[in-house]
């Protein structure tokens, strides 16, 4: 099985908050990332968090890290139709990066 | 500043053939990583090249190989293609290597390979 796990689909209404969850298995992960992939495009780094942080906020994005439970979440406030994409969480250990399968976020008007 | 360029964007091959994909990193970036993306398996790491040397390798069979040139451009080769090799192949470039936060990885748009 995959080392990094995410639910595959999430659907929200425009203006609501979206919360995308991720679990990872390697406690020695140093950094955790969120990437966004829009249709026909490559991956774009959205934000990252150091493993010794609990929370990081960047405009509409809030990343929460529960190191004890190895749980990472990405909250998007005031979700817009332009936020519709696939969101990947990833962990890095030394020079190795491992990605989840991606969560497809659909934003309904 | 030009982004990461992958060529070709689309490719159709038949089983048993071989294929070479190309990735031109952002100017000055020395690390190029390759990933395979499929609906069933998600994004899986193939290998990383840094200064013309393979530095990391994922869990893929030997049919998947790569190389990096002195200008940091990288090629990925898949021999004896199988139907299951159909996927989007993404490359990412960074200054120092994947997983290093202060050298963000920039992804190309990918090459969509279809094996028939």
Coordinates of N, CA and C in Angstrom, one line a residue:
Chain A
X1 N 0.8 -1.2 0.0 CA 0.0 0.0 0.0 C 0.9 1.3 0.0
X2 N 0.2 2.4 -0.2 CA 0.9 3.6 -0.3 C 1.3 4.1 1.1
X3 N 2.4 4.8 1.2 CA 2.9 5.3 2.5 C 2.0 6.5 2.9
X4 N 1.6 7.3 2.0 CA 0.8 8.5 2.2 C -0.6 8.3 1.7
X5 N -1.6 8.5 2.5 CA -3.0 8.2 2.2 C -3.9 9.4 2.2
X6 N -4.7 9.5 1.2 CA -5.7 10.6 1.2 C -7.0 10.0 0.6
X7 N -8.1 10.7 1.0 CA -9.4 10.3 0.4 C -9.3 10.8 -1.1
X8 N -10.1 10.2 -1.9 CA -9.9 10.4 -3.4 C -10.8 11.6 -3.8
X9 N -11.9 11.9 -3.2 CA -12.8 12.9 -3.7 C -13.3 13.8 -2.5
X10 N -13.6 15.0 -2.9 CA -14.2 16.0 -2.0 C -15.0 16.9 -2.8
X11 N -16.3 17.2 -2.4 CA -17.1 18.1 -3.1 C -17.6 19.1 -2.1
X12 N -17.5 20.4 -2.4 CA -18.0 21.5 -1.6 C -18.7 22.5 -2.4
X13 N -19.5 23.4 -1.7 CA -20.1 24.5 -2.4 C -19.2 25.7 -2.3
X14 N -19.3 26.5 -3.4 CA -18.6 27.8 -3.4 C -18.8 28.6 -2.2
X15 N -17.8 29.1 -1.6 CA -17.9 29.9 -0.4 C -17.7 29.2 0.9
X16 N -17.9 27.8 0.8 CA -17.7 27.0 2.0 C -16.2 26.8 2.2
X17 N -15.8 26.2 3.4 CA -14.5 25.8 3.6 C -14.3 24.3 3.1
X18 N -13.1 24.0 2.6 CA -12.7 22.7 2.2 C -11.7 22.2 3.2
X19 N -11.8 21.0 3.6 CA -10.7 20.4 4.4 C -10.3 19.0 3.7
X20 N -9.0 19.0 3.4 CA -8.5 17.8 2.7 C -7.5 17.2 3.7
X21 N -7.7 15.9 4.0 CA -6.9 15.2 5.0 C -5.9 14.2 4.4
X22 N -4.9 14.0 5.1 CA -3.8 13.1 4.7 C -3.2 12.4 5.9
X23 N -2.9 11.2 5.7 CA -2.1 10.5 6.8 C -0.8 10.0 6.2
X24 N 0.2 10.0 7.0 CA 1.5 9.5 6.5 C 2.0 8.6 7.6
X25 N 3.0 7.8 7.2 CA 3.4 6.7 8.1 C 4.8 6.8 8.7
X26 N 5.6 7.7 8.1 CA 7.0 7.8 8.5 C 7.2 8.9 9.4
X27 N 7.5 8.6 10.7 CA 7.6 9.7 11.7 C 8.9 10.5 11.5
X28 N 9.8 10.0 10.7 CA 11.0 10.8 10.5 C 10.9 11.8 9.3
X29 N 9.7 11.9 8.8 CA 9.5 12.9 7.7 C 9.9 14.3 8.2
X30 N 10.6 15.0 7.4 CA 11.1 16.3 7.9 C 10.2 17.4 7.4
X31 N 9.7 17.3 6.2 CA 8.8 18.3 5.7 C 7.6 17.6 5.1
X32 N 6.5 18.3 5.1 CA 5.2 17.8 4.5 C 4.7 18.9 3.6
X33 N 4.2 18.5 2.4 CA 3.9 19.5 1.4 C 2.4 19.3 0.9
X34 N 1.9 20.3 0.4 CA 0.6 20.2 -0.4 C 0.9 20.8 -1.8
X35 N 0.5 20.0 -2.8 CA 0.6 20.4 -4.2 C -0.7 20.4 -4.8
X36 N -0.9 21.3 -5.8 CA -2.2 21.4 -6.5 C -1.9 21.1 -8.0
X37 N -2.8 20.3 -8.6 CA -2.7 20.0 -10.0 C -4.0 20.3 -10.7
X38 N -3.9 21.3 -11.5 CA -5.1 21.7 -12.3 C -5.1 20.8 -13.6
X39 N -6.3 20.7 -14.2 CA -6.4 19.9 -15.4 C -5.3 20.3 -16.5
X40 N -4.6 19.3 -17.0 CA -3.7 19.5 -18.1 C -2.4 20.2 -17.6
X41 N -2.2 20.3 -16.3 CA -1.0 21.0 -15.8 C -0.2 20.1 -14.9
X42 N 1.0 20.5 -14.7 CA 1.8 19.8 -13.7 C 1.5 20.2 -12.3
X43 N 2.3 19.7 -11.4 CA 2.0 20.0 -10.0 C 2.6 21.3 -9.6
X44 N 1.8 22.0 -8.7 CA 2.3 23.4 -8.3 C 2.4 23.3 -6.8
X45 N 3.5 23.7 -6.2 CA 3.6 23.7 -4.7 C 2.7 24.8 -4.1
X46 N 1.8 24.4 -3.2 CA 0.9 25.3 -2.6 C 1.5 25.8 -1.3
X47 N 1.9 24.9 -0.5 CA 2.5 25.3 0.8 C 3.2 24.1 1.4
X48 N 3.9 24.3 2.5 CA 4.6 23.2 3.1 C 4.7 23.5 4.6
X49 N 5.0 22.6 5.4 CA 5.1 22.8 6.8 C 6.3 21.9 7.4
X50 N 7.1 22.5 8.2 CA 8.1 21.7 8.9 C 7.5 20.7 9.9
X51 N 8.2 19.6 10.1 CA 7.6 18.6 11.0 C 7.5 19.0 12.4
X52 N 8.2 20.1 12.8 CA 8.2 20.5 14.2 C 7.2 21.7 14.4
X53 N 6.4 21.9 13.4 CA 5.3 22.9 13.5 C 4.0 22.3 13.6
X54 N 3.0 23.0 14.2 CA 1.6 22.5 14.3 C 0.7 23.0 13.3
X55 N 1.0 24.3 12.9 CA 0.0 25.0 12.1 C 0.8 26.0 11.2
X56 N 0.3 26.2 10.0 CA 0.9 27.2 9.2 C -0.3 27.8 8.4
X57 N -0.4 29.2 8.4 CA -1.5 29.8 7.7 C -0.9 30.7 6.6
X58 N -1.5 30.6 5.4 CA -1.0 31.4 4.3 C -2.2 31.8 3.5
X59 N -2.7 33.1 3.8 CA -3.9 33.6 3.1 C -5.1 32.7 3.4
X60 N -5.7 32.1 2.3 CA -6.9 31.3 2.5 C -6.5 29.8 2.9
X61 N -5.2 29.5 3.0 CA -4.8 28.2 3.2 C -4.3 28.0 4.7
X62 N -4.8 27.0 5.3 CA -4.3 26.6 6.7 C -3.9 25.2 6.7
X63 N -2.6 24.9 7.1 CA -2.2 23.6 7.2 C -2.1 23.2 8.7
X64 N -2.6 22.1 9.0 CA -2.6 21.6 10.4 C -1.8 20.3 10.4
X65 N -0.9 20.1 11.4 CA -0.1 18.9 11.5 C -0.3 18.3 12.9
X66 N -0.7 17.1 12.9 CA -0.7 16.3 14.2 C 0.3 15.2 14.1
X67 N 1.5 15.5 14.6 CA 2.6 14.6 14.5 C 2.3 13.3 15.2
X68 N 1.6 13.4 16.3 CA 1.4 12.1 17.1 C 0.6 11.2 16.3
X69 N -0.5 11.7 15.6 CA -1.3 10.8 14.8 C -0.9 10.7 13.3
X70 N 0.2 11.4 13.0 CA 0.7 11.4 11.6 C -0.4 11.9 10.7
X71 N -1.0 13.0 11.0 CA -2.2 13.4 10.2 C -1.9 14.9 9.8
X72 N -2.1 15.1 8.5 CA -1.9 16.4 7.9 C -3.2 16.9 7.3
X73 N -3.6 18.1 7.4 CA -4.8 18.6 6.7 C -4.5 19.9 6.1
X74 N -5.3 20.2 5.0 CA -5.2 21.4 4.3 C -6.6 22.0 4.3
X75 N -6.8 23.2 4.9 CA -8.1 23.8 4.9 C -8.0 25.0 3.9
X76 N -9.0 25.1 3.0 CA -9.1 26.2 2.1 C -10.4 27.0 2.5
X77 N -10.2 28.2 2.9 CA -11.3 29.0 3.3 C -11.9 29.7 2.1
X78 N -13.3 29.9 2.2 CA -14.0 30.6 1.1 C -13.6 30.0 -0.3
X79 N -13.9 28.7 -0.4 CA -13.5 27.9 -1.6 C -14.1 28.5 -2.8
X80 N -13.3 28.7 -3.9 CA -13.8 29.2 -5.1 C -13.8 28.1 -6.2
X81 N -14.5 28.4 -7.3 CA -14.5 27.4 -8.4 C -13.1 27.2 -9.0
X82 N -12.3 28.2 -8.9 CA -10.9 28.1 -9.4 C -10.0 27.2 -8.5
X83 N -10.5 26.8 -7.3 CA -9.8 25.9 -6.5 C -10.0 24.4 -6.9
X84 N -11.0 24.2 -7.8 CA -11.2 22.8 -8.3 C -9.9 22.3 -8.9
X85 N -9.5 21.2 -8.4 CA -8.2 20.6 -8.8 C -8.0 19.3 -8.0
X86 N -6.8 18.7 -8.3 CA -6.4 17.6 -7.5 C -5.3 18.0 -6.5
X87 N -5.4 17.7 -5.3 CA -4.5 18.2 -4.2 C -3.7 16.9 -3.7
X88 N -2.4 17.1 -3.8 CA -1.5 16.0 -3.3 C -0.8 16.4 -2.1
X89 N -0.8 15.5 -1.1 CA 0.1 15.7 0.0 C 1.3 14.9 -0.2
X90 N 2.4 15.3 0.3 CA 3.7 14.6 0.1 C 4.5 14.8 1.4
X91 N 5.3 13.8 1.6 CA 6.3 13.8 2.7 C 7.7 13.6 2.2
X92 N 8.7 14.2 2.9 CA 10.0 14.0 2.4 C 10.9 13.5 3.6
X93 N 11.6 12.5 3.3 CA 12.6 11.9 4.2 C 13.9 11.9 3.5
X94 N 14.9 12.7 4.1 CA 16.2 12.8 3.4 C 15.9 13.3 2.0
X95 N 16.3 12.6 1.0 CA 16.1 13.1 -0.4 C 15.0 12.3 -1.1
X96 N 14.2 11.7 -0.4 CA 13.1 10.9 -1.0 C 11.8 11.6 -0.7
X97 N 11.0 11.8 -1.8 CA 9.6 12.3 -1.6 C 8.6 11.3 -1.9
X98 N 7.5 11.2 -1.1 CA 6.5 10.3 -1.3 C 5.2 11.0 -1.4
X99 N 4.4 10.7 -2.4 CA 3.1 11.4 -2.6 C 1.9 10.6 -2.3
X100 N 0.9 11.2 -1.9 CA -0.4 10.5 -1.8 C -1.0 10.4 -3.2
X101 N -2.2 9.7 -3.3 CA -2.8 9.5 -4.6 C -3.5 10.7 -5.1
X102 N -3.7 11.7 -4.2 CA -4.4 12.9 -4.6 C -5.9 12.9 -4.3
X103 N -6.4 14.1 -3.9 CA -7.8 14.3 -3.6 C -8.4 15.2 -4.6
X104 N -9.4 14.7 -5.3 CA -10.0 15.6 -6.3 C -11.1 16.5 -5.7
X105 N -10.8 17.8 -5.7 CA -11.7 18.7 -5.1 C -12.6 19.3 -6.2
X106 N -13.9 19.2 -6.0 CA -14.9 19.7 -6.9 C -15.7 20.8 -6.2
X107 N -15.7 22.0 -6.7 CA -16.4 23.1 -6.1 C -17.6 23.4 -7.0
X108 N -18.8 23.3 -6.3 CA -20.0 23.6 -7.0 C -20.5 25.0 -6.8
X109 N -21.0 25.7 -7.9 CA -21.4 27.1 -7.7 C -22.7 27.2 -6.9
Chain B
X1 N 11.6 33.8 -16.9 CA 12.3 32.5 -16.7 C 11.5 31.4 -17.2
X2 N 12.0 30.6 -18.2 CA 11.2 29.5 -18.7 C 11.0 28.4 -17.7
X3 N 9.8 27.8 -17.7 CA 9.5 26.7 -16.8 C 10.1 25.4 -17.2
X4 N 9.7 24.3 -16.6 CA 10.1 23.0 -16.9 C 9.4 22.6 -18.2
X5 N 10.2 22.1 -19.2 CA 9.6 21.7 -20.5 C 9.7 20.2 -20.7
X6 N 8.6 19.6 -21.0 CA 8.6 18.2 -21.3 C 8.1 18.0 -22.7
X7 N 8.8 17.1 -23.4 CA 8.4 16.8 -24.8 C 8.5 15.3 -25.0
X8 N 7.7 14.7 -25.8 CA 6.5 15.4 -26.3 C 5.4 15.5 -25.3
X9 N 4.3 16.1 -25.6 CA 3.2 16.2 -24.6 C 2.3 15.0 -24.7
X10 N 2.2 14.4 -25.8 CA 1.4 13.2 -26.0 C 2.1 12.2 -26.9
X11 N 1.9 10.9 -26.6 CA 2.7 9.9 -27.3 C 1.8 8.6 -27.3
X12 N 1.7 8.0 -28.4 CA 1.0 6.7 -28.5 C 2.0 5.7 -29.1
X13 N 2.2 4.6 -28.3 CA 3.1 3.5 -28.7 C 2.4 2.2 -28.6
X14 N 3.0 1.2 -29.3 CA 2.4 -0.2 -29.2 C 3.3 -1.0 -28.2
X15 N 2.7 -2.0 -27.7 CA 3.3 -2.9 -26.8 C 4.6 -3.5 -27.4
X16 N 5.7 -3.5 -26.6 CA 6.9 -4.1 -27.0 C 7.9 -3.0 -27.6
X17 N 7.3 -1.8 -27.9 CA 8.2 -0.8 -28.4 C 8.9 -0.1 -27.2
X18 N 9.8 0.8 -27.5 CA 10.5 1.6 -26.5 C 10.2 3.0 -26.7
X19 N 10.4 3.8 -25.7 CA 10.0 5.2 -25.8 C 11.0 6.1 -25.0
X20 N 11.3 7.2 -25.5 CA 12.2 8.2 -24.8 C 11.5 9.5 -24.6
X21 N 11.4 9.9 -23.3 CA 10.8 11.2 -23.0 C 11.9 12.2 -22.6
X22 N 11.6 13.4 -22.8 CA 12.6 14.4 -22.5 C 12.1 15.5 -21.5
X23 N 13.0 16.0 -20.7 CA 12.7 17.0 -19.7 C 13.8 18.0 -19.7
X24 N 13.5 19.3 -19.9 CA 14.4 20.4 -19.8 C 14.1 21.2 -18.6
X25 N 15.0 21.2 -17.6 CA 14.7 21.8 -16.3 C 14.8 23.3 -16.4
X26 N 14.5 24.0 -15.4 CA 14.6 25.4 -15.3 C 16.1 25.7 -15.3
X27 N 16.5 26.8 -16.0 CA 17.9 27.1 -16.1 C 18.6 27.2 -14.8
X28 N 19.7 26.6 -14.6 CA 20.4 26.6 -13.3 C 20.0 25.5 -12.3
X29 N 18.9 24.8 -12.6 CA 18.5 23.7 -11.7 C 19.4 22.5 -12.1
X30 N 19.9 21.8 -11.1 CA 20.7 20.6 -11.3 C 20.0 19.3 -11.0
X31 N 18.9 19.4 -10.4 CA 18.2 18.1 -10.0 C 17.0 17.9 -10.9
X32 N 16.8 16.8 -11.4 CA 15.6 16.4 -12.2 C 15.1 15.1 -11.7
X33 N 13.8 15.1 -11.3 CA 13.1 13.9 -10.8 C 12.0 13.5 -11.8
X34 N 11.8 12.2 -11.9 CA 10.7 11.7 -12.8 C 9.7 11.0 -11.9
X35 N 8.4 11.2 -12.3 CA 7.3 10.5 -11.6 C 6.4 9.9 -12.6
X36 N 5.7 8.9 -12.2 CA 4.7 8.3 -13.0 C 3.3 8.5 -12.3
X37 N 2.4 9.0 -13.0 CA 1.1 9.3 -12.5 C 0.0 8.5 -13.2
X38 N -0.7 7.6 -12.4 CA -1.8 6.8 -13.0 C -3.0 7.0 -12.1
X39 N -4.2 6.8 -12.6 CA -5.4 6.9 -11.7 C -5.4 5.9 -10.6
X40 N -4.9 4.7 -10.8 CA -4.9 3.7 -9.8 C -3.8 3.8 -8.8
X41 N -2.7 4.2 -9.2 CA -1.5 4.2 -8.3 C -1.1 5.6 -7.8
X42 N -1.7 6.6 -8.4 CA -1.3 7.9 -7.9 C 0.0 8.3 -8.5
X43 N 0.7 9.1 -7.7 CA 2.0 9.7 -8.2 C 3.1 8.8 -7.6
X44 N 3.9 8.2 -8.4 CA 5.0 7.4 -7.9 C 6.3 7.9 -8.4
X45 N 7.3 7.9 -7.5 CA 8.6 8.3 -7.9 C 9.4 7.3 -8.7
X46 N 10.0 7.7 -9.8 CA 10.8 6.8 -10.6 C 12.3 6.9 -10.2
X47 N 12.9 8.1 -10.5 CA 14.3 8.3 -10.1 C 14.6 9.8 -10.1
X48 N 15.7 10.1 -9.5 CA 16.2 11.5 -9.5 C 17.6 11.5 -10.0
X49 N 17.9 12.5 -10.8 CA 19.3 12.7 -11.3 C 19.8 14.1 -10.8
X50 N 21.0 14.1 -10.4 CA 21.6 15.3 -9.9 C 23.0 15.4 -10.5
X51 N 23.3 16.4 -11.2 CA 24.7 16.6 -11.8 C 25.1 15.3 -12.6
X52 N 24.2 14.8 -13.4 CA 24.5 13.7 -14.3 C 24.5 12.3 -13.6
X53 N 24.2 12.3 -12.3 CA 24.3 11.0 -11.6 C 22.9 10.7 -11.1
X54 N 22.6 9.4 -11.1 CA 21.3 9.0 -10.5 C 21.5 8.9 -9.0
X55 N 20.8 9.7 -8.3 CA 21.0 9.9 -6.9 C 19.9 9.1 -6.1
X56 N 18.7 8.9 -6.6 CA 17.7 8.2 -6.0 C 16.9 7.4 -7.0
X57 N 16.4 6.3 -6.5 CA 15.6 5.4 -7.5 C 14.4 4.8 -6.8
X58 N 13.3 4.9 -7.5 CA 12.1 4.3 -6.9 C 12.0 2.8 -7.2
X59 N 10.9 2.2 -6.9 CA 10.7 0.8 -7.1 C 10.1 0.5 -8.4
X60 N 10.8 0.7 -9.5 CA 10.3 0.3 -10.8 C 11.3 -0.7 -11.4
X61 N 10.8 -1.5 -12.4 CA 11.6 -2.5 -13.0 C 12.7 -1.8 -13.9
X62 N 13.7 -2.6 -14.2 CA 14.8 -2.1 -15.0 C 14.5 -1.6 -16.4
X63 N 13.2 -1.9 -16.8 CA 12.8 -1.4 -18.2 C 12.8 0.2 -18.1
X64 N 12.7 0.7 -17.0 CA 12.7 2.2 -16.8 C 14.1 2.7 -16.5
X65 N 14.6 3.5 -17.3 CA 15.9 4.0 -17.1 C 16.0 5.5 -17.5
X66 N 17.0 6.1 -17.1 CA 17.1 7.6 -17.4 C 18.6 8.0 -17.5
X67 N 18.7 9.2 -17.9 CA 20.1 9.8 -17.8 C 19.9 11.3 -17.8
X68 N 21.0 11.9 -17.4 CA 21.0 13.4 -17.4 C 22.3 13.9 -18.1
X69 N 22.1 14.9 -18.9 CA 23.2 15.5 -19.6 C 23.9 16.6 -18.9
X70 N 25.0 17.1 -19.4 CA 25.8 18.1 -18.7 C 25.0 19.4 -18.6
X71 N 24.1 19.6 -19.5 CA 23.3 20.9 -19.4 C 22.0 20.7 -18.5
X72 N 22.0 19.6 -17.8 CA 20.9 19.2 -16.8 C 19.7 18.6 -17.5
X73 N 19.6 18.7 -18.8 CA 18.4 18.1 -19.4 C 18.5 16.6 -19.2
X74 N 17.3 16.0 -19.0 CA 17.2 14.6 -18.7 C 16.3 13.9 -19.7
X75 N 16.6 12.6 -19.9 CA 15.7 11.8 -20.7 C 15.4 10.6 -19.8
X76 N 14.2 10.1 -20.1 CA 13.7 8.8 -19.5 C 13.4 7.9 -20.6
X77 N 13.8 6.6 -20.4 CA 13.6 5.6 -21.5 C 12.8 4.5 -20.8
X78 N 11.8 4.0 -21.6 CA 11.1 2.8 -21.2 C 11.2 1.8 -22.3
X79 N 11.7 0.6 -22.0 CA 11.9 -0.4 -23.1 C 10.8 -1.4 -22.9
X80 N 10.5 -2.2 -24.0 CA 9.5 -3.3 -24.0 C 8.2 -2.8 -23.3
X81 N 7.6 -1.8 -23.9 CA 6.4 -1.2 -23.3 C 5.3 -2.2 -23.0
X82 N 4.6 -2.0 -21.9 CA 3.5 -2.8 -21.5 C 2.3 -1.9 -21.4
X83 N 1.1 -2.5 -21.5 CA -0.1 -1.7 -21.5 C -0.2 -0.9 -20.2
X84 N 0.3 -1.5 -19.1 CA 0.3 -0.8 -17.8 C 1.2 0.4 -17.7
X85 N 2.0 0.6 -18.7 CA 2.9 1.7 -18.7 C 2.2 3.0 -19.1
X86 N 1.0 2.9 -19.6 CA 0.2 4.0 -20.0 C 0.0 4.9 -18.7
X87 N 0.4 6.2 -18.8 CA 0.4 7.1 -17.7 C 0.8 8.5 -18.1
X88 N 0.7 9.4 -17.1 CA 1.3 10.7 -17.3 C 2.6 10.7 -16.6
X89 N 3.7 11.0 -17.3 CA 5.0 11.0 -16.8 C 5.4 12.5 -16.5
X90 N 5.7 12.8 -15.3 CA 6.0 14.2 -14.9 C 7.4 14.3 -14.5
X91 N 8.1 15.4 -14.9 CA 9.4 15.6 -14.3 C 9.4 16.9 -13.5
X92 N 10.2 16.9 -12.6 CA 10.3 18.1 -11.7 C 11.8 18.5 -11.6
X93 N 12.0 19.8 -11.6 CA 13.4 20.3 -11.5 C 13.5 21.1 -10.2
X94 N 14.7 21.1 -9.6 CA 15.0 21.9 -8.5 C 16.5 22.2 -8.4
X95 N 16.8 23.2 -7.6 CA 18.2 23.6 -7.5 C 19.1 22.4 -6.9
X96 N 18.6 21.9 -5.8 CA 19.5 21.0 -5.1 C 18.9 19.6 -5.0
X97 N 17.6 19.4 -5.1 CA 17.0 18.1 -5.0 C 15.7 18.1 -4.4
X98 N 15.0 17.0 -4.7 CA 13.6 16.9 -4.1 C 13.7 16.8 -2.6
X99 N 12.6 17.3 -2.0 CA 12.5 17.2 -0.5 C 13.3 18.3 0.2
X100 N 14.0 19.1 -0.5 CA 14.7 20.2 0.2 C 13.8 21.5 0.0
X101 N 13.3 21.9 1.1 CA 12.3 23.0 1.1 C 12.8 24.2 0.5
X102 N 14.0 24.6 0.8 CA 14.4 25.9 0.2 C 14.8 25.8 -1.2
X103 N 14.7 24.7 -1.8 CA 14.8 24.6 -3.3 C 13.6 23.9 -3.8
X104 N 12.6 24.7 -4.0 CA 11.3 24.2 -4.4 C 11.3 23.4 -5.7
X105 N 10.6 22.4 -5.8 CA 10.5 21.6 -7.0 C 9.4 22.2 -8.0
X106 N 9.8 22.3 -9.2 CA 8.9 22.9 -10.2 C 8.6 21.7 -11.2
X107 N 7.3 21.5 -11.4 CA 6.9 20.4 -12.3 C 6.6 20.9 -13.7
X108 N 6.9 20.0 -14.7 CA 6.5 20.2 -16.0 C 5.0 19.8 -16.2
X109 N 4.5 20.0 -17.4 CA 3.1 19.6 -17.7 C 3.0 18.1 -17.9
X110 N 4.0 17.4 -18.1 CA 4.0 16.0 -18.3 C 3.9 15.5 -19.7
X111 N 4.2 14.3 -19.9 CA 4.0 13.6 -21.2 C 3.0 12.5 -21.0
X112 N 1.9 12.5 -21.7 CA 0.9 11.5 -21.6 C 1.2 10.4 -22.6
X113 N 1.6 9.2 -22.0 CA 2.0 8.1 -22.8 C 0.8 7.1 -22.9
X114 N 0.4 6.7 -24.0 CA -0.6 5.7 -24.2 C 0.0 4.5 -24.9
X115 N -0.1 3.3 -24.3 CA 0.4 2.1 -24.9 C -0.8 1.3 -25.4
X116 N -0.8 0.9 -26.7 CA -1.9 0.2 -27.2 C -1.5 -1.2 -27.7

